[in-house]
């Protein structure tokens, strides 16, 4: 069910859920002050309760009610990247942030999204938890109909068109005197060098306790088997995910990600293409892996790797 911003605000204030666009991917939102709606999110997404949620804010000032002391350089990171696709893991005021949101961890993930439509809603509703609006394990939703594909046509969705960035926020966590990248996202590791003086180490989990619980779960996966290869594989394939400037054999369906010189375009289209493979019932797909694996491409590479581990 498509809804307006005004309807989204009314639903969220009443303690119901609504799917909203952001600059990264669509999120399934509930108000931080409505625990029943937060539970409904886990149910609708079939999300394991051990996987915590990101709290979205209209303004960094709202952190005063949610977190305790900020780790070093937090302010500088917020000034540089908020509003925008950066999520910070911060020490939570545990009486203010429900344990359900944190999956029992002492920390809370926070971000201020940049898409105007969602910021205006946040201004009216206050903090919203908002995981990506896909069923757990499926590629994230970057268009309104993706949300309906996964969560059903009765789910209230504010249609904001195709998400501009197309890949989730990057997540930073401070421990042992350094910031660590615990989820690759649309901001590459080197984007933080001017602020921190170093590139945060990519560290999705450490020792006994995973630092980003979401990394434990299967993710971003279409039903088709993905073969990641620089050259066409020997096995039979019924589709190719490839690039505009490359030549491919005739007689095989080609899904163009974009140009190898434009990572923004390819990021924006990634989840649409993965979902299209399912809609077209593809079973065996060669992903042309001849693209650069540096910078923003590192995130694309990782998403393809995760998507190929489905079976
Ligand atoms: O771009 C985004 O971040 C999107 C849009 C909607 O804002 N949201 C999103 O949420 O990707 P979700 O729930 O799909 O992914 C959140 C990730 C999960 O991997 C989760 O484990 C991790 O954040 N996370 C949340 N709270 C955490 C915490 N306290 N400590 C460590 N990881 C946390
Ligand atoms: Mg997600």
Coordinates of C-alpha atoms and ligand atoms in Angstrom, one line a residue:
X1 CA 0.0 0.0 0.0
X2 CA 1.6 3.3 -1.1
X3 CA 1.3 6.1 1.5
X4 CA 2.2 9.8 1.7
X5 CA 4.7 11.3 4.1
X6 CA 1.8 12.6 6.2
X7 CA 0.3 9.1 6.4
X8 CA 3.7 7.7 7.3
X9 CA 4.1 10.1 10.2
X10 CA 0.6 9.3 11.5
X11 CA 1.2 5.5 11.3
X12 CA 4.5 5.7 13.1
X13 CA 3.2 8.0 15.8
X14 CA 0.3 5.5 16.4
X15 CA 2.8 2.7 16.9
X16 CA 2.6 1.0 13.5
X17 CA 5.3 0.2 11.0
X18 CA 6.0 1.9 7.6
X19 CA 8.6 1.4 5.0
X20 CA 10.5 4.6 4.1
X21 CA 13.1 5.5 1.4
X22 CA 16.6 6.6 2.5
X23 CA 19.5 7.6 0.4
X24 CA 21.0 4.1 0.8
X25 CA 18.2 1.5 0.8
X26 CA 14.6 1.4 1.9
X27 CA 14.1 0.9 5.6
X28 CA 11.2 -0.6 7.6
X29 CA 10.6 1.9 10.3
X30 CA 9.1 1.9 13.8
X31 CA 9.2 4.5 16.5
X32 CA 11.8 3.9 19.3
X33 CA 9.0 4.6 21.8
X34 CA 6.7 1.8 20.5
X35 CA 8.2 -1.6 21.5
X36 CA 5.3 -3.6 20.0
X37 CA 6.0 -2.0 16.6
X38 CA 9.7 -2.9 17.0
X39 CA 8.7 -6.5 17.6
X40 CA 6.6 -6.4 14.5
X41 CA 9.6 -5.5 12.5
X42 CA 11.5 -8.6 13.6
X43 CA 8.4 -10.7 12.8
X44 CA 7.8 -9.1 9.3
X45 CA 11.4 -9.4 8.3
X46 CA 11.8 -12.8 9.8
X47 CA 14.9 -11.3 11.5
X48 CA 16.8 -13.2 14.2
X49 CA 16.4 -11.3 17.5
X50 CA 20.2 -11.5 18.0
X51 CA 20.6 -9.0 15.1
X52 CA 20.3 -5.4 16.4
X53 CA 18.7 -2.4 14.7
X54 CA 20.0 1.0 13.6
X55 CA 18.4 4.1 15.2
X56 CA 17.8 6.9 12.8
X57 CA 17.8 10.5 14.0
X58 CA 16.7 13.9 12.6
X59 CA 19.6 15.6 14.3
X60 CA 22.8 14.6 16.2
X61 CA 21.5 16.5 19.2
X62 CA 19.1 13.6 19.8
X63 CA 22.1 11.5 20.8
X64 CA 22.0 13.2 24.2
X65 CA 19.0 11.0 25.2
X66 CA 20.4 7.8 23.7
X67 CA 24.1 7.4 24.3
X68 CA 26.7 7.9 27.1
X69 CA 30.1 9.3 26.4
X70 CA 31.1 9.6 22.8
X71 CA 34.3 7.8 21.6
X72 CA 37.2 10.1 20.3
X73 CA 36.6 11.7 16.9
X74 CA 32.9 10.9 17.0
X75 CA 32.1 14.6 16.6
X76 CA 34.5 15.0 13.6
X77 CA 33.0 11.9 11.9
X78 CA 29.4 13.3 12.4
X79 CA 30.4 16.7 11.2
X80 CA 32.0 15.2 8.1
X81 CA 29.4 12.5 7.2
X82 CA 26.0 13.4 8.8
X83 CA 23.5 13.7 7.4
X84 CA 24.6 10.7 5.2
X85 CA 25.4 7.0 4.9
X86 CA 27.6 6.5 8.0
X87 CA 26.4 4.5 11.0
X88 CA 28.3 4.8 14.3
X89 CA 28.2 2.2 17.1
X90 CA 28.0 4.1 20.3
X91 CA 27.7 3.2 24.0
X92 CA 24.0 3.2 24.8
X93 CA 22.0 4.6 27.7
X94 CA 20.6 1.2 28.4
X95 CA 17.4 2.5 30.2
X96 CA 16.6 4.7 27.1
X97 CA 17.3 2.3 24.3
X98 CA 15.2 -0.9 24.6
X99 CA 17.3 -4.1 24.8
X100 CA 15.4 -5.5 21.8
X101 CA 16.8 -2.7 19.6
X102 CA 20.4 -3.4 20.8
X103 CA 19.9 -7.2 20.8
X104 CA 21.1 -7.0 24.4
X105 CA 24.4 -5.4 23.5
X106 CA 25.6 -2.3 25.6
X107 CA 25.9 -0.3 22.3
X108 CA 23.4 1.3 19.9
X109 CA 23.9 1.9 16.2
X110 CA 22.9 5.4 15.1
X111 CA 22.8 7.4 11.9
X112 CA 21.3 10.6 10.5
X113 CA 20.1 9.9 6.9
X114 CA 20.4 12.6 4.3
X115 CA 17.3 12.0 2.1
X116 CA 15.0 15.0 2.8
X117 CA 11.8 13.0 2.7
X118 CA 12.9 10.8 5.6
X119 CA 14.5 13.6 7.6
X120 CA 11.2 15.5 7.5
X121 CA 9.4 12.5 8.8
X122 CA 12.1 12.0 11.6
X123 CA 11.6 15.6 12.6
X124 CA 7.9 14.8 13.4
X125 CA 8.2 11.3 14.8
X126 CA 11.5 11.4 16.8
X127 CA 14.0 8.6 16.5
X128 CA 13.0 5.6 14.4
X129 CA 14.6 2.1 14.2
X130 CA 15.0 1.2 10.6
X131 CA 16.5 -2.0 9.3
X132 CA 16.6 -2.5 5.6
X133 CA 13.1 -3.3 4.3
X134 CA 13.8 -6.7 2.9
X135 CA 13.1 -10.2 4.2
X136 CA 16.1 -11.4 6.2
X137 CA 18.7 -12.8 3.8
X138 CA 17.3 -11.3 0.6
X139 CA 19.0 -8.4 -1.3
X140 CA 18.1 -5.0 0.3
X141 CA 15.2 -3.0 -1.3
X142 CA 16.2 0.0 -3.4
X143 CA 12.7 0.6 -5.0
X144 CA 9.2 0.6 -3.4
X145 CA 8.1 -2.5 -5.3
X146 CA 11.1 -4.5 -3.8
X147 CA 9.6 -3.9 -0.4
X148 CA 6.3 -5.2 -1.5
X149 CA 7.9 -8.2 -3.1
X150 CA 9.4 -9.3 0.2
X151 CA 6.9 -8.0 2.8
X152 CA 3.6 -8.2 0.9
X153 CA 1.5 -5.6 -0.9
X154 CA -0.4 -4.6 2.3
X155 CA 2.8 -3.1 3.9
X156 CA 2.6 0.7 4.0
X157 CA 5.4 2.1 1.7
X158 CA 6.3 5.7 1.0
X159 CA 7.5 5.6 -2.6
X160 CA 10.6 7.7 -3.0
X161 CA 11.7 6.2 -6.3
X162 CA 15.0 4.4 -6.7
X163 CA 17.5 5.0 -3.8
X164 CA 20.3 7.3 -4.9
X165 CA 23.2 5.3 -3.3
X166 CA 21.7 1.8 -3.5
X167 CA 24.0 0.2 -0.9
X168 CA 23.7 0.3 2.9
X169 CA 25.6 2.7 5.2
X170 CA 29.1 2.0 6.3
X171 CA 29.3 1.1 10.0
X172 CA 32.2 2.2 12.3
X173 CA 32.9 0.9 15.8
X174 CA 35.5 2.3 18.2
X175 CA 37.5 -0.2 20.3
X176 CA 41.1 -0.7 21.4
X177 CA 41.8 3.0 20.6
X178 CA 40.8 2.8 16.9
X179 CA 37.8 3.0 14.7
X180 CA 37.0 -0.3 12.9
X181 CA 34.8 -0.7 9.8
X182 CA 32.4 -3.5 10.9
X183 CA 30.3 -3.4 7.8
X184 CA 31.5 -2.3 4.4
X185 CA 29.0 0.2 2.9
X186 CA 28.7 3.0 0.3
X187 CA 31.5 5.0 2.0
X188 CA 34.8 3.3 1.3
X189 CA 37.4 2.8 4.1
X190 CA 39.7 5.5 2.6
X191 CA 36.9 8.1 2.9
X192 CA 37.7 8.3 6.6
X193 CA 41.5 9.0 6.3
X194 CA 41.1 12.8 6.1
X195 CA 39.2 12.7 9.4
X196 CA 40.9 10.0 11.4
X197 CA 44.4 10.1 9.8
X198 CA 44.2 6.3 9.1
X199 CA 42.0 3.9 7.3
X200 CA 39.8 2.0 9.7
X201 CA 40.6 -1.7 9.6
X202 CA 37.8 -3.9 8.1
X203 CA 36.9 -6.1 11.0
X204 CA 33.4 -7.7 10.8
X205 CA 34.0 -9.9 13.9
X206 CA 36.6 -10.5 16.5
X207 CA 37.3 -13.4 18.7
X208 CA 34.4 -14.7 20.8
X209 CA 32.0 -11.9 20.1
X210 CA 31.0 -10.7 16.7
X211 CA 31.1 -6.9 16.6
X212 CA 28.5 -6.7 13.8
X213 CA 26.0 -9.4 14.5
X214 CA 24.4 -8.9 11.1
X215 CA 27.5 -10.3 9.5
X216 CA 26.6 -13.7 11.0
X217 CA 23.6 -14.1 8.8
X218 CA 23.3 -14.9 5.1
X219 CA 22.8 -11.7 3.2
X220 CA 22.0 -10.1 -0.1
X221 CA 21.3 -13.4 -1.8
X222 CA 19.2 -14.0 -4.9
X223 CA 18.0 -17.6 -5.6
X224 CA 20.3 -18.0 -8.6
X225 CA 23.8 -19.4 -8.3
X226 CA 26.4 -16.7 -8.9
X227 CA 29.7 -17.6 -10.4
X228 CA 32.3 -14.9 -9.7
X229 CA 35.0 -15.1 -12.4
X230 CA 37.1 -12.8 -14.4
X231 CA 36.6 -15.0 -17.5
X232 CA 33.5 -16.7 -18.6
X233 CA 33.2 -20.0 -16.6
X234 CA 33.2 -23.5 -18.2
X235 CA 29.9 -24.4 -16.6
X236 CA 26.6 -23.7 -18.3
X237 CA 25.1 -20.3 -17.5
X238 CA 21.8 -18.7 -18.3
X239 CA 22.7 -15.1 -17.6
X240 CA 25.6 -12.7 -17.2
X241 CA 26.0 -9.7 -14.9
X242 CA 28.4 -7.5 -16.8
X243 CA 29.6 -4.1 -17.9
X244 CA 28.7 -1.8 -20.8
X245 CA 32.2 -1.6 -22.3
X246 CA 32.9 -5.4 -22.3
X247 CA 31.9 -7.9 -25.0
X248 CA 29.9 -10.9 -24.1
X249 CA 28.8 -14.0 -26.1
X250 CA 25.5 -13.9 -27.9
X251 CA 22.5 -16.0 -26.8
X252 CA 22.9 -15.4 -23.1
X253 CA 20.8 -12.8 -21.2
X254 CA 22.9 -9.8 -20.1
X255 CA 22.2 -7.7 -17.1
X256 CA 24.2 -4.5 -17.3
X257 CA 25.4 -3.3 -13.9
X258 CA 26.9 -0.1 -15.5
X259 CA 30.3 1.0 -16.5
X260 CA 33.6 -0.2 -15.0
X261 CA 34.5 3.5 -14.6
X262 CA 31.4 4.4 -12.6
X263 CA 31.1 2.7 -9.2
X264 CA 28.2 4.9 -8.2
X265 CA 26.1 3.8 -11.0
X266 CA 26.9 0.1 -10.4
X267 CA 26.2 0.4 -6.6
X268 CA 22.9 2.0 -7.3
X269 CA 21.8 -0.8 -9.6
X270 CA 23.3 -3.8 -7.7
X271 CA 20.2 -4.9 -5.7
X272 CA 17.8 -4.2 -8.6
X273 CA 19.8 -6.6 -10.8
X274 CA 20.1 -9.3 -8.1
X275 CA 16.3 -9.1 -7.6
X276 CA 15.7 -9.1 -11.4
X277 CA 17.5 -12.4 -11.7
X278 CA 14.9 -14.0 -9.4
X279 CA 12.0 -12.4 -11.2
X280 CA 13.4 -13.8 -14.5
X281 CA 14.0 -17.2 -12.8
X282 CA 17.7 -17.3 -13.7
X283 CA 19.5 -20.3 -12.2
X284 CA 23.2 -19.9 -13.0
X285 CA 24.7 -16.5 -13.5
X286 CA 28.3 -15.4 -14.4
X287 CA 29.2 -12.2 -12.6
X288 CA 32.0 -10.6 -14.7
X289 CA 34.5 -10.1 -11.9
X290 CA 37.0 -8.2 -14.0
X291 CA 36.3 -4.9 -12.3
X292 CA 38.6 -3.1 -9.9
X293 CA 38.4 -4.4 -6.3
X294 CA 39.6 -1.2 -4.7
X295 CA 37.8 1.7 -3.0
X296 CA 34.1 1.7 -3.6
X297 CA 34.4 -1.4 -5.6
X298 CA 35.5 -3.4 -2.5
X299 CA 31.9 -3.1 -1.2
X300 CA 30.5 -4.4 -4.5
X301 CA 33.0 -7.2 -4.5
X302 CA 32.0 -8.2 -1.0
X303 CA 28.2 -8.0 -1.7
X304 CA 28.7 -10.3 -4.7
X305 CA 30.7 -12.7 -2.6
X306 CA 28.0 -12.9 0.1
X307 CA 25.3 -13.2 -2.5
X308 CA 27.1 -16.2 -4.0
X309 CA 27.3 -18.0 -0.7
X310 CA 23.6 -18.6 -0.5
X311 CA 23.6 -22.4 -1.2
Ligands
LIG1 O1 21.9 2.2 5.1 C1 21.5 1.6 6.1 O2 22.2 1.4 7.1 C2 20.1 1.0 6.1 C3 19.1 2.2 6.0 C4 17.7 1.7 6.1 O3 19.4 3.1 7.0 N1 19.8 0.2 7.3 C5 20.4 -1.1 7.4 O4 19.9 -1.7 8.6 O5 21.1 -1.5 6.6 P1 20.1 -3.3 8.8 O6 19.3 -3.6 10.0 O7 19.8 -4.0 7.5 O8 21.6 -3.5 9.1 C6 22.1 -3.0 10.3 C7 23.4 -3.6 10.7 C8 23.3 -5.1 11.0 O9 24.4 -5.8 10.4 C9 23.4 -5.1 12.5 O10 24.0 -6.3 13.0 C10 24.4 -3.9 12.8 O11 23.9 -3.0 11.8 N2 24.2 -3.4 14.1 C11 23.1 -2.8 14.6 N3 23.3 -2.4 15.9 C12 24.5 -2.8 16.2 C13 25.3 -2.8 17.4 N4 24.9 -2.2 18.5 N5 26.6 -3.3 17.4 C14 27.1 -3.8 16.2 N6 26.4 -3.9 15.1 C15 25.1 -3.4 15.1
LIG2 MG1 19.8 -5.4 6.1

